[in-house]
mmCIF file of C-alpha atoms in Angstrom:
data_model
loop_
_atom_site.group_PDB
_atom_site.id
_atom_site.type_symbol
_atom_site.label_atom_id
_atom_site.label_comp_id
_atom_site.label_asym_id
_atom_site.label_seq_id
_atom_site.Cartn_x
_atom_site.Cartn_y
_atom_site.Cartn_z
ATOM 1 C CA UNK A 1230 -14.582 -20.165 28.024
ATOM 2 C CA UNK A 1231 -14.435 -22.320 24.884
ATOM 3 C CA UNK A 1232 -16.039 -19.586 22.770
ATOM 4 C CA UNK A 1233 -13.610 -17.006 24.153
ATOM 5 C CA UNK A 1234 -10.722 -19.277 23.202
ATOM 6 C CA UNK A 1235 -12.172 -19.680 19.721
ATOM 7 C CA UNK A 1236 -12.755 -15.970 19.225
ATOM 8 C CA UNK A 1237 -9.197 -15.253 20.392
ATOM 9 C CA UNK A 1238 -7.805 -17.635 17.781
ATOM 10 C CA UNK A 1239 -10.091 -16.077 15.202
ATOM 11 C CA UNK A 1240 -8.893 -12.611 16.183
ATOM 12 C CA UNK A 1241 -5.274 -13.694 15.810
ATOM 13 C CA UNK A 1242 -5.884 -15.068 12.343
ATOM 14 C CA UNK A 1243 -7.921 -12.044 11.356
ATOM 15 C CA UNK A 1244 -5.123 -9.792 12.581
ATOM 16 C CA UNK A 1245 -2.453 -11.550 10.534
ATOM 17 C CA UNK A 1246 -3.861 -11.483 7.050
ATOM 18 C CA UNK A 1247 -6.807 -12.434 4.915
ATOM 19 C CA UNK A 1248 -6.214 -16.218 4.957
ATOM 20 C CA UNK A 1249 -5.138 -18.793 7.521
ATOM 21 C CA UNK A 1250 -1.381 -19.341 7.934
ATOM 22 C CA UNK A 1251 0.292 -21.969 5.726
ATOM 23 C CA UNK A 1252 2.362 -23.262 8.644
ATOM 24 C CA UNK A 1253 2.587 -22.568 12.374
ATOM 25 C CA UNK A 1254 5.847 -24.522 12.748
ATOM 26 C CA UNK A 1255 8.270 -23.136 15.312
ATOM 27 C CA UNK A 1256 11.966 -22.640 14.446
ATOM 28 C CA UNK A 1257 14.384 -25.520 14.989
ATOM 29 C CA UNK A 1258 17.993 -25.192 16.121
ATOM 30 C CA UNK A 1259 19.206 -25.405 12.504
ATOM 31 C CA UNK A 1260 16.957 -22.437 11.562
ATOM 32 C CA UNK A 1261 18.443 -20.368 14.403
ATOM 33 C CA UNK A 1262 21.970 -21.215 13.257
ATOM 34 C CA UNK A 1263 21.123 -20.296 9.637
ATOM 35 C CA UNK A 1264 19.584 -17.016 10.810
ATOM 36 C CA UNK A 1265 22.762 -16.177 12.725
ATOM 37 C CA UNK A 1266 24.784 -16.929 9.577
ATOM 38 C CA UNK A 1267 22.451 -14.660 7.603
ATOM 39 C CA UNK A 1268 23.100 -11.780 10.051
ATOM 40 C CA UNK A 1269 26.866 -12.294 9.726
ATOM 41 C CA UNK A 1270 26.589 -12.292 5.920
ATOM 42 C CA UNK A 1271 24.519 -9.083 5.899
ATOM 43 C CA UNK A 1272 26.888 -7.081 8.149
ATOM 44 C CA UNK A 1273 29.620 -6.254 5.569
ATOM 45 C CA UNK A 1274 26.973 -4.822 3.214
ATOM 46 C CA UNK A 1275 26.229 -1.948 5.619
ATOM 47 C CA UNK A 1276 22.594 -2.901 6.147
ATOM 48 C CA UNK A 1277 22.848 -2.433 9.923
ATOM 49 C CA UNK A 1278 23.515 0.988 11.394
ATOM 50 C CA UNK A 1279 25.882 1.463 14.337
ATOM 51 C CA UNK A 1280 24.235 2.406 17.658
ATOM 52 C CA UNK A 1281 26.064 5.766 17.583
ATOM 53 C CA UNK A 1282 24.576 6.636 14.174
ATOM 54 C CA UNK A 1283 21.140 5.565 15.340
ATOM 55 C CA UNK A 1284 21.373 7.869 18.372
ATOM 56 C CA UNK A 1285 22.459 10.717 16.092
ATOM 57 C CA UNK A 1286 19.338 10.273 13.966
ATOM 58 C CA UNK A 1287 17.144 10.247 17.072
ATOM 59 C CA UNK A 1288 18.816 13.473 18.238
ATOM 60 C CA UNK A 1289 18.323 15.163 14.841
ATOM 61 C CA UNK A 1290 14.643 14.159 14.721
ATOM 62 C CA UNK A 1291 14.232 15.490 18.272
ATOM 63 C CA UNK A 1292 15.669 18.864 17.205
ATOM 64 C CA UNK A 1293 13.397 18.918 14.159
ATOM 65 C CA UNK A 1294 10.398 18.071 16.332
ATOM 66 C CA UNK A 1295 11.210 20.978 18.674
ATOM 67 C CA UNK A 1296 11.538 23.335 15.695
ATOM 68 C CA UNK A 1297 8.082 22.265 14.477
ATOM 69 C CA UNK A 1298 6.508 22.870 17.907
ATOM 70 C CA UNK A 1299 8.230 26.266 18.219
ATOM 71 C CA UNK A 1300 7.127 27.292 14.709
ATOM 72 C CA UNK A 1301 3.503 26.265 15.318
ATOM 73 C CA UNK A 1302 3.448 28.230 18.602
ATOM 74 C CA UNK A 1303 4.774 31.317 16.781
ATOM 75 C CA UNK A 1304 2.126 31.006 14.056
ATOM 76 C CA UNK A 1305 -0.615 30.493 16.665
ATOM 77 C CA UNK A 1306 0.483 33.704 18.403
ATOM 78 C CA UNK A 1307 0.570 35.638 15.129
ATOM 79 C CA UNK A 1308 -3.016 34.484 14.450
ATOM 80 C CA UNK A 1309 -4.118 35.653 17.923
ATOM 81 C CA UNK A 1310 -5.246 32.287 19.241
ATOM 82 C CA UNK A 1311 -6.182 32.162 22.951
ATOM 83 C CA UNK A 1312 -3.202 31.556 25.272
ATOM 84 C CA UNK A 1313 -4.837 28.346 26.595
ATOM 85 C CA UNK A 1314 -4.801 26.909 23.050
ATOM 86 C CA UNK A 1315 -1.251 28.111 22.300
ATOM 87 C CA UNK A 1316 0.115 26.326 25.380
ATOM 88 C CA UNK A 1317 -1.219 22.955 24.182
ATOM 89 C CA UNK A 1318 -1.173 23.477 20.419
ATOM 90 C CA UNK A 1319 1.341 20.683 19.816
ATOM 91 C CA UNK A 1320 2.563 19.725 16.371
ATOM 92 C CA UNK A 1321 4.735 16.737 15.655
ATOM 93 C CA UNK A 1322 7.238 15.114 13.309
ATOM 94 C CA UNK A 1323 6.318 11.543 12.328
ATOM 95 C CA UNK A 1324 8.622 9.293 10.331
ATOM 96 C CA UNK A 1325 7.725 6.715 7.699
ATOM 97 C CA UNK A 1326 9.462 4.571 5.097
ATOM 98 C CA UNK A 1327 12.530 2.452 5.860
ATOM 99 C CA UNK A 1328 13.534 4.457 8.958
ATOM 100 C CA UNK A 1329 10.109 4.016 10.567
ATOM 101 C CA UNK A 1330 10.055 0.331 9.591
ATOM 102 C CA UNK A 1331 13.438 -0.038 11.304
ATOM 103 C CA UNK A 1332 15.221 -1.334 8.203
ATOM 104 C CA UNK A 1333 17.178 1.713 7.017
ATOM 105 C CA UNK A 1334 20.774 1.214 5.940
ATOM 106 C CA UNK A 1335 23.879 3.231 6.864
ATOM 107 C CA UNK A 1336 23.631 6.810 5.623
ATOM 108 C CA UNK A 1337 20.070 6.384 4.296
ATOM 109 C CA UNK A 1338 17.788 9.414 4.187
ATOM 110 C CA UNK A 1339 14.789 9.859 6.494
ATOM 111 C CA UNK A 1340 11.200 10.321 5.295
ATOM 112 C CA UNK A 1341 9.350 12.595 7.699
ATOM 113 C CA UNK A 1342 5.930 14.203 7.998
ATOM 114 C CA UNK A 1343 5.159 17.463 9.775
ATOM 115 C CA UNK A 1344 1.648 17.347 11.277
ATOM 116 C CA UNK A 1345 0.057 20.677 12.174
ATOM 117 C CA UNK A 1346 -3.337 21.827 13.545
ATOM 118 C CA UNK A 1347 -6.055 23.365 11.361
ATOM 119 C CA UNK A 1348 -5.012 27.039 11.705
ATOM 120 C CA UNK A 1349 -1.590 26.370 10.118
ATOM 121 C CA UNK A 1350 -1.760 26.677 6.335
ATOM 122 C CA UNK A 1351 0.254 24.726 3.784
ATOM 123 C CA UNK A 1352 1.609 28.082 2.562
ATOM 124 C CA UNK A 1353 2.992 28.703 6.094
ATOM 125 C CA UNK A 1354 4.978 25.469 5.859
ATOM 126 C CA UNK A 1355 6.613 26.538 2.596
ATOM 127 C CA UNK A 1356 7.309 30.106 3.792
ATOM 128 C CA UNK A 1357 7.832 30.623 7.533
ATOM 129 C CA UNK A 1358 8.895 27.037 8.354
ATOM 130 C CA UNK A 1359 11.228 27.032 5.340
ATOM 131 C CA UNK A 1360 12.759 30.293 6.634
ATOM 132 C CA UNK A 1361 13.101 28.829 10.122
ATOM 133 C CA UNK A 1362 15.008 25.851 8.705
ATOM 134 C CA UNK A 1363 17.185 28.218 6.676
ATOM 135 C CA UNK A 1364 18.339 29.897 9.902
ATOM 136 C CA UNK A 1365 19.585 26.625 11.431
ATOM 137 C CA UNK A 1366 23.339 26.252 11.055
ATOM 138 C CA UNK A 1367 23.058 22.430 10.794
ATOM 139 C CA UNK A 1368 20.793 22.746 7.721
ATOM 140 C CA UNK A 1369 22.350 22.554 4.243
ATOM 141 C CA UNK A 1370 21.003 21.963 0.689
ATOM 142 C CA UNK A 1371 17.558 23.294 1.629
ATOM 143 C CA UNK A 1372 14.999 23.251 -1.196
ATOM 144 C CA UNK A 1373 11.225 23.274 -1.459
ATOM 145 C CA UNK A 1374 9.401 21.270 -4.141
ATOM 146 C CA UNK A 1375 5.948 22.760 -3.721
ATOM 147 C CA UNK A 1376 4.552 21.673 -7.092
ATOM 148 C CA UNK A 1377 5.330 17.946 -6.654
ATOM 149 C CA UNK A 1378 2.506 15.338 -6.567
ATOM 150 C CA UNK A 1379 3.336 15.122 -2.848
ATOM 151 C CA UNK A 1380 4.810 18.560 -1.961
ATOM 152 C CA UNK A 1381 8.044 18.323 0.040
ATOM 153 C CA UNK A 1382 10.874 20.259 1.697
ATOM 154 C CA UNK A 1383 14.239 18.532 1.193
ATOM 155 C CA UNK A 1384 17.266 19.263 3.346
ATOM 156 C CA UNK A 1385 20.444 17.911 4.831
ATOM 157 C CA UNK A 1386 20.407 18.215 8.643
ATOM 158 C CA UNK A 1387 23.797 17.656 10.246
ATOM 159 C CA UNK A 1388 24.809 15.325 7.404
ATOM 160 C CA UNK A 1389 21.549 13.325 7.262
ATOM 161 C CA UNK A 1390 19.259 13.862 4.267
ATOM 162 C CA UNK A 1391 15.620 14.401 5.227
ATOM 163 C CA UNK A 1392 12.446 14.807 3.144
ATOM 164 C CA UNK A 1393 9.656 16.553 5.069
ATOM 165 C CA UNK A 1394 6.032 16.398 3.924
ATOM 166 C CA UNK A 1395 3.239 18.481 5.456
ATOM 167 C CA UNK A 1396 -0.259 17.583 6.643
ATOM 168 C CA UNK A 1397 -2.733 19.948 8.248
ATOM 169 C CA UNK A 1398 -5.364 18.094 10.267
ATOM 170 C CA UNK A 1399 -8.857 19.346 11.110
ATOM 171 C CA UNK A 1400 -7.907 19.501 14.810
ATOM 172 C CA UNK A 1401 -7.367 22.503 17.075
ATOM 173 C CA UNK A 1402 -4.356 20.864 18.730
ATOM 174 C CA UNK A 1403 -2.065 17.943 17.855
ATOM 175 C CA UNK A 1404 -1.798 15.556 20.831
ATOM 176 C CA UNK A 1405 1.501 13.743 21.510
ATOM 177 C CA UNK A 1406 -0.167 10.314 21.331
ATOM 178 C CA UNK A 1407 -1.929 10.933 18.006
ATOM 179 C CA UNK A 1408 -2.463 7.702 16.020
ATOM 180 C CA UNK A 1409 -2.399 8.512 12.312
ATOM 181 C CA UNK A 1410 -4.050 5.163 11.488
ATOM 182 C CA UNK A 1411 -7.385 6.640 12.617
ATOM 183 C CA UNK A 1412 -9.429 6.957 9.384
ATOM 184 C CA UNK A 1413 -11.612 9.735 10.798
ATOM 185 C CA UNK A 1414 -8.585 12.082 10.595
ATOM 186 C CA UNK A 1415 -8.974 12.085 6.791
ATOM 187 C CA UNK A 1416 -12.411 13.758 6.874
ATOM 188 C CA UNK A 1417 -12.531 17.164 5.135
ATOM 189 C CA UNK A 1418 -8.809 17.147 4.322
ATOM 190 C CA UNK A 1419 -7.112 18.642 1.292
ATOM 191 C CA UNK A 1420 -6.040 15.872 -1.141
ATOM 192 C CA UNK A 1421 -2.373 16.913 -0.743
ATOM 193 C CA UNK A 1422 -2.655 16.348 3.014
ATOM 194 C CA UNK A 1423 -4.257 12.931 2.442
ATOM 195 C CA UNK A 1424 -1.382 11.978 0.111
ATOM 196 C CA UNK A 1425 1.163 13.263 2.621
ATOM 197 C CA UNK A 1426 -0.402 11.231 5.449
ATOM 198 C CA UNK A 1427 -0.495 8.079 3.334
ATOM 199 C CA UNK A 1428 3.174 7.102 3.815
ATOM 200 C CA UNK A 1429 2.889 7.144 7.610
ATOM 201 C CA UNK A 1430 -0.464 5.376 7.637
ATOM 202 C CA UNK A 1431 0.797 2.577 5.367
ATOM 203 C CA UNK A 1432 4.048 2.096 7.313
ATOM 204 C CA UNK A 1433 2.220 1.990 10.657
ATOM 205 C CA UNK A 1434 -0.368 -0.478 9.321
ATOM 206 C CA UNK A 1435 2.359 -2.806 8.022
ATOM 207 C CA UNK A 1436 3.997 -2.869 11.475
ATOM 208 C CA UNK A 1437 0.623 -3.707 13.060
ATOM 209 C CA UNK A 1438 -0.066 -6.510 10.576
ATOM 210 C CA UNK A 1439 3.032 -8.662 11.106
ATOM 211 C CA UNK A 1440 3.197 -11.327 13.853
ATOM 212 C CA UNK A 1441 6.783 -10.574 14.930
ATOM 213 C CA UNK A 1442 8.409 -7.235 14.079
ATOM 214 C CA UNK A 1443 12.023 -8.363 14.618
ATOM 215 C CA UNK A 1444 11.651 -11.360 12.286
ATOM 216 C CA UNK A 1445 9.939 -9.123 9.729
ATOM 217 C CA UNK A 1446 12.757 -6.544 9.897
ATOM 218 C CA UNK A 1447 15.605 -8.993 9.465
ATOM 219 C CA UNK A 1448 13.837 -10.735 6.572
ATOM 220 C CA UNK A 1449 13.105 -7.403 4.894
ATOM 221 C CA UNK A 1450 16.736 -6.277 5.253
ATOM 222 C CA UNK A 1451 17.830 -9.472 3.475
ATOM 223 C CA UNK A 1452 15.223 -9.184 0.704
ATOM 224 C CA UNK A 1453 15.963 -5.489 0.120
ATOM 225 C CA UNK A 1454 19.684 -6.185 -0.201
ATOM 226 C CA UNK A 1455 18.976 -9.094 -2.564
ATOM 227 C CA UNK A 1456 16.676 -6.896 -4.716
ATOM 228 C CA UNK A 1457 19.253 -4.087 -4.874
ATOM 229 C CA UNK A 1458 22.082 -6.483 -5.759
ATOM 230 C CA UNK A 1459 19.915 -7.944 -8.537
ATOM 231 C CA UNK A 1460 18.923 -4.510 -9.898
ATOM 232 C CA UNK A 1461 15.191 -4.917 -9.287
ATOM 233 C CA UNK A 1462 14.785 -2.350 -6.500
ATOM 234 C CA UNK A 1463 13.217 0.608 -8.295
ATOM 235 C CA UNK A 1464 9.640 1.775 -8.537
ATOM 236 C CA UNK A 1465 10.508 4.308 -11.261
ATOM 237 C CA UNK A 1466 12.093 1.675 -13.526
ATOM 238 C CA UNK A 1467 9.039 -0.602 -13.314
ATOM 239 C CA UNK A 1468 10.280 -2.904 -10.560
ATOM 240 C CA UNK A 1469 9.316 -2.613 -6.867
ATOM 241 C CA UNK A 1470 10.091 0.196 -4.447
ATOM 242 C CA UNK A 1471 10.683 -0.075 -0.705
ATOM 243 C CA UNK A 1472 7.047 -0.168 0.407
ATOM 244 C CA UNK A 1473 6.178 -2.940 -2.095
ATOM 245 C CA UNK A 1474 9.048 -5.159 -0.917
ATOM 246 C CA UNK A 1475 7.956 -4.496 2.680
ATOM 247 C CA UNK A 1476 4.399 -5.642 1.896
ATOM 248 C CA UNK A 1477 5.567 -8.850 0.174
ATOM 249 C CA UNK A 1478 7.734 -9.694 3.196
ATOM 250 C CA UNK A 1479 4.866 -8.812 5.566
ATOM 251 C CA UNK A 1480 2.550 -11.188 3.661
ATOM 252 C CA UNK A 1481 5.169 -13.958 3.982
ATOM 253 C CA UNK A 1482 5.358 -13.312 7.747
ATOM 254 C CA UNK A 1483 1.561 -13.600 8.000
ATOM 255 C CA UNK A 1484 1.627 -16.974 6.216
ATOM 256 C CA UNK A 1485 4.421 -18.322 8.468
ATOM 257 C CA UNK A 1486 3.785 -16.449 11.759
ATOM 258 C CA UNK A 1487 6.244 -18.423 13.924
ATOM 259 C CA UNK A 1488 9.093 -18.715 11.417
ATOM 260 C CA UNK A 1489 12.370 -16.817 11.804
ATOM 261 C CA UNK A 1490 14.364 -14.956 9.143
ATOM 262 C CA UNK A 1491 16.260 -17.864 7.530
ATOM 263 C CA UNK A 1492 12.977 -19.712 6.934
ATOM 264 C CA UNK A 1493 11.074 -16.555 5.960
ATOM 265 C CA UNK A 1494 13.600 -15.601 3.259
ATOM 266 C CA UNK A 1495 13.198 -19.072 1.724
ATOM 267 C CA UNK A 1496 9.391 -18.986 2.038
ATOM 268 C CA UNK A 1497 9.344 -15.507 0.460
ATOM 269 C CA UNK A 1498 10.866 -16.955 -2.719
ATOM 270 C CA UNK A 1499 8.627 -20.014 -2.526
ATOM 271 C CA UNK A 1500 5.418 -17.968 -2.221
ATOM 272 C CA UNK A 1501 6.187 -15.343 -4.867
ATOM 273 C CA UNK A 1502 7.816 -17.602 -7.458
ATOM 274 C CA UNK A 1503 4.515 -19.512 -7.505
ATOM 275 C CA UNK A 1504 2.123 -16.560 -7.025
ATOM 276 C CA UNK A 1505 -0.624 -16.423 -9.649
ATOM 277 C CA UNK A 1506 -0.365 -12.819 -10.798
ATOM 278 C CA UNK A 1507 -2.406 -10.659 -11.285
ATOM 279 C CA UNK A 1508 -4.085 -11.922 -8.095
ATOM 280 C CA UNK A 1509 -3.477 -9.053 -5.653
ATOM 281 C CA UNK A 1510 -1.286 -9.276 -2.554
ATOM 282 C CA UNK A 1511 -3.371 -7.986 0.376
ATOM 283 C CA UNK A 1512 -2.327 -7.666 4.025
ATOM 284 C CA UNK A 1513 -5.906 -7.104 5.200
ATOM 285 C CA UNK A 1514 -9.397 -6.870 3.766
ATOM 286 C CA UNK A 1515 -9.912 -3.407 2.277
ATOM 287 C CA UNK A 1516 -12.271 -1.284 4.376
ATOM 288 C CA UNK A 1517 -14.714 1.274 3.034
ATOM 289 C CA UNK A 1518 -14.718 4.562 4.927
ATOM 290 C CA UNK A 1519 -17.360 6.397 2.878
ATOM 291 C CA UNK A 1520 -14.993 9.315 2.379
ATOM 292 C CA UNK A 1521 -15.377 8.947 -1.406
ATOM 293 C CA UNK A 1522 -11.648 8.777 -2.059
ATOM 294 C CA UNK A 1523 -10.441 6.798 -5.089
ATOM 295 C CA UNK A 1524 -9.329 3.310 -4.007
ATOM 296 C CA UNK A 1525 -7.903 0.341 -5.923
ATOM 297 C CA UNK A 1526 -10.882 -1.750 -6.979
ATOM 298 C CA UNK A 1527 -10.883 -3.597 -10.330
ATOM 299 C CA UNK A 1528 -14.648 -4.192 -9.996
ATOM 300 C CA UNK A 1529 -15.242 -0.427 -10.126
ATOM 301 C CA UNK A 1530 -12.265 0.989 -12.047
ATOM 302 C CA UNK A 1531 -11.618 -0.641 -15.435
ATOM 303 C CA UNK A 1532 -8.014 0.669 -15.488
ATOM 304 C CA UNK A 1533 -7.239 -1.285 -12.277
ATOM 305 C CA UNK A 1534 -7.980 -4.529 -14.168
ATOM 306 C CA UNK A 1535 -4.855 -4.031 -16.262
ATOM 307 C CA UNK A 1536 -2.430 -3.901 -13.331
ATOM 308 C CA UNK A 1537 -0.041 -6.833 -13.723
ATOM 309 C CA UNK A 1538 1.337 -7.299 -10.227
ATOM 310 C CA UNK A 1539 -1.009 -5.609 -7.740
ATOM 311 C CA UNK A 1540 0.358 -5.144 -4.211
ATOM 312 C CA UNK A 1541 -2.260 -3.216 -2.265
ATOM 313 C CA UNK A 1542 -1.439 -0.787 0.539
ATOM 314 C CA UNK A 1543 -3.243 -1.680 3.787
ATOM 315 C CA UNK A 1544 -4.386 1.828 4.805
ATOM 316 C CA UNK A 1545 -7.415 3.677 3.430
ATOM 317 C CA UNK A 1546 -7.484 4.858 0.624
ATOM 318 C CA UNK A 1547 -6.010 1.550 -0.624
ATOM 319 C CA UNK A 1548 -3.725 1.934 -3.633
ATOM 320 C CA UNK A 1549 -1.711 -0.382 -5.834
ATOM 321 C CA UNK A 1550 1.937 0.409 -5.093
ATOM 322 C CA UNK A 1551 3.170 -1.318 -8.286
ATOM 323 C CA UNK A 1552 1.243 0.414 -11.078
ATOM 324 C CA UNK A 1553 4.569 0.909 -12.956
ATOM 325 C CA UNK A 1554 5.187 -2.832 -13.401
ATOM 326 C CA UNK A 1555 5.170 -3.938 -17.054
ATOM 327 C CA UNK A 1556 5.039 -7.362 -18.729
ATOM 328 C CA UNK A 1557 8.829 -7.409 -19.105
ATOM 329 C CA UNK A 1558 9.708 -6.174 -15.591
ATOM 330 C CA UNK A 1559 7.318 -8.695 -14.050
ATOM 331 C CA UNK A 1560 8.945 -11.440 -16.100
ATOM 332 C CA UNK A 1561 12.396 -10.366 -14.847
ATOM 333 C CA UNK A 1562 11.185 -10.361 -11.215
ATOM 334 C CA UNK A 1563 9.450 -13.745 -11.397
ATOM 335 C CA UNK A 1564 12.626 -15.202 -12.919
ATOM 336 C CA UNK A 1565 14.625 -13.702 -10.043
ATOM 337 C CA UNK A 1566 12.166 -15.172 -7.498
ATOM 338 C CA UNK A 1567 12.724 -18.617 -9.040
ATOM 339 C CA UNK A 1568 16.504 -18.147 -8.901
ATOM 340 C CA UNK A 1569 16.210 -17.020 -5.277
ATOM 341 C CA UNK A 1570 14.194 -20.139 -4.461
ATOM 342 C CA UNK A 1571 16.803 -22.412 -6.088
ATOM 343 C CA UNK A 1572 19.634 -20.747 -4.125
ATOM 344 C CA UNK A 1573 17.803 -20.785 -0.769
ATOM 345 C CA UNK A 1574 16.877 -24.442 -1.369
ATOM 346 C CA UNK A 1575 20.628 -25.116 -1.579
ATOM 347 C CA UNK A 1576 21.320 -23.012 1.536
ATOM 348 C CA UNK A 1577 18.733 -24.997 3.518
ATOM 349 C CA UNK A 1578 20.457 -28.207 2.413
ATOM 350 C CA UNK A 1579 23.869 -26.777 3.474
ATOM 351 C CA UNK A 1580 24.993 -26.935 -0.174
ATOM 352 C CA UNK A 1581 25.554 -23.164 -0.420
ATOM 353 C CA UNK A 1582 26.239 -20.127 1.778
ATOM 354 C CA UNK A 1583 24.077 -17.021 2.115
ATOM 355 C CA UNK A 1584 26.698 -15.024 0.193
ATOM 356 C CA UNK A 1585 25.547 -16.795 -2.989
ATOM 357 C CA UNK A 1586 22.122 -15.136 -2.673
ATOM 358 C CA UNK A 1587 23.696 -11.665 -2.645
ATOM 359 C CA UNK A 1588 26.132 -12.174 -5.529
ATOM 360 C CA UNK A 1589 25.584 -9.465 -8.130
ATOM 361 C CA UNK A 1590 24.731 -10.930 -11.542
ATOM 362 C CA UNK A 1591 26.808 -9.714 -14.486
ATOM 363 C CA UNK A 1592 24.374 -7.210 -15.965
ATOM 364 C CA UNK A 1593 26.548 -6.513 -19.005
ATOM 365 C CA UNK A 1594 26.598 -10.138 -20.112
ATOM 366 C CA UNK A 1595 22.876 -10.559 -19.686
ATOM 367 C CA UNK A 1596 21.519 -8.578 -22.656
ATOM 368 C CA UNK A 1597 22.414 -7.877 -26.282
ATOM 369 C CA UNK A 1598 21.435 -4.203 -26.369
ATOM 370 C CA UNK A 1599 21.902 -1.350 -23.889
ATOM 371 C CA UNK A 1600 20.745 2.270 -23.780
ATOM 372 C CA UNK A 1601 22.901 4.964 -22.182
ATOM 373 C CA UNK A 1602 21.179 8.048 -20.753
ATOM 374 C CA UNK A 1603 23.201 11.160 -19.973
ATOM 375 C CA UNK A 1604 21.566 13.817 -17.786
ATOM 376 C CA UNK A 1605 23.151 17.215 -17.223
ATOM 377 C CA UNK A 1606 22.078 20.502 -15.666
ATOM 378 C CA UNK A 1607 23.486 24.008 -16.220
ATOM 379 C CA UNK A 1608 23.857 24.742 -12.493
ATOM 380 C CA UNK A 1609 24.462 22.802 -9.264
ATOM 381 C CA UNK A 1610 21.125 24.101 -7.864
ATOM 382 C CA UNK A 1611 19.189 22.709 -10.839
ATOM 383 C CA UNK A 1612 21.060 19.424 -10.569
ATOM 384 C CA UNK A 1613 19.906 19.124 -6.943
ATOM 385 C CA UNK A 1614 16.288 19.522 -8.061
ATOM 386 C CA UNK A 1615 16.808 16.567 -10.404
#
């Protein structure tokens, strides 16, 4: 019995990160009160969606899922598959990104993935499925971006913007309970399908690697709002995008598995203001699947050694989600982490309110020089593609 107990503890620690927790302390009454205050402070910023809106999204995704199943059945019939296969052919819409993590804000778009069996080609997705969407009266602003690094169909379904990626698996049918975290699904897949699957696999792994999903979600909502208010929420501009912020918060949750949001927000700033970059942030030990896909590994790839702020995705093939970070953007972020720590120190001492953390700094007093970029397009259609 003693060994079982020990192995259980070991399993727990193994499950929640690559090191032991920093603290297992449980929340005190003061922490609960501060967390409640945090929720109240977040509400006016529109970070929580009304139940009605949430139900509308679920309904829209249900309709989309039915369209996918219908389309795959039609294609299966046109390719003369046996009736027994057609009846169970399946097909499914998976979500990823902020919606799947449960931290999307009011009016945010949905990242989705259409998963199809092996007899459905990528070209079918961009032709017959595109046409099927075109026929739906709820669908507006439909456009296909087939030549993108991760090819996508973009649309507005009943007022909600949705990006749909496509992955064709080497399976005859797509079961309802399919777990995309299964590495064996990647065998013999087209690289575009592997890239398309990556978003879902990473999101699902993150949710499996945090000790308490509700605490993780509330903390991430707060950190995302803080990052947006401080103008450091942007992968393209060399800061961090949504998945990177999610991984930093997940790592904080692993280090303080019993803490609640008010404590976790403070610990987030504590951990990352003192982090010794470029040591990587990892949520689990990278696994080798022998599928010969390029993975982040500075021992093997010299270019990986120059990454300044590596935050490594937890699903195979592991990638650095922050390759755009530069010396100057990292400096800005570390400075912001230190500021965040100073403010949350005050909040924990009841010397400041949460609202102070979300105050927008005066960007136009901060620097001496500014660059203005003007982008224009000759037509509305071309502007949409931008």
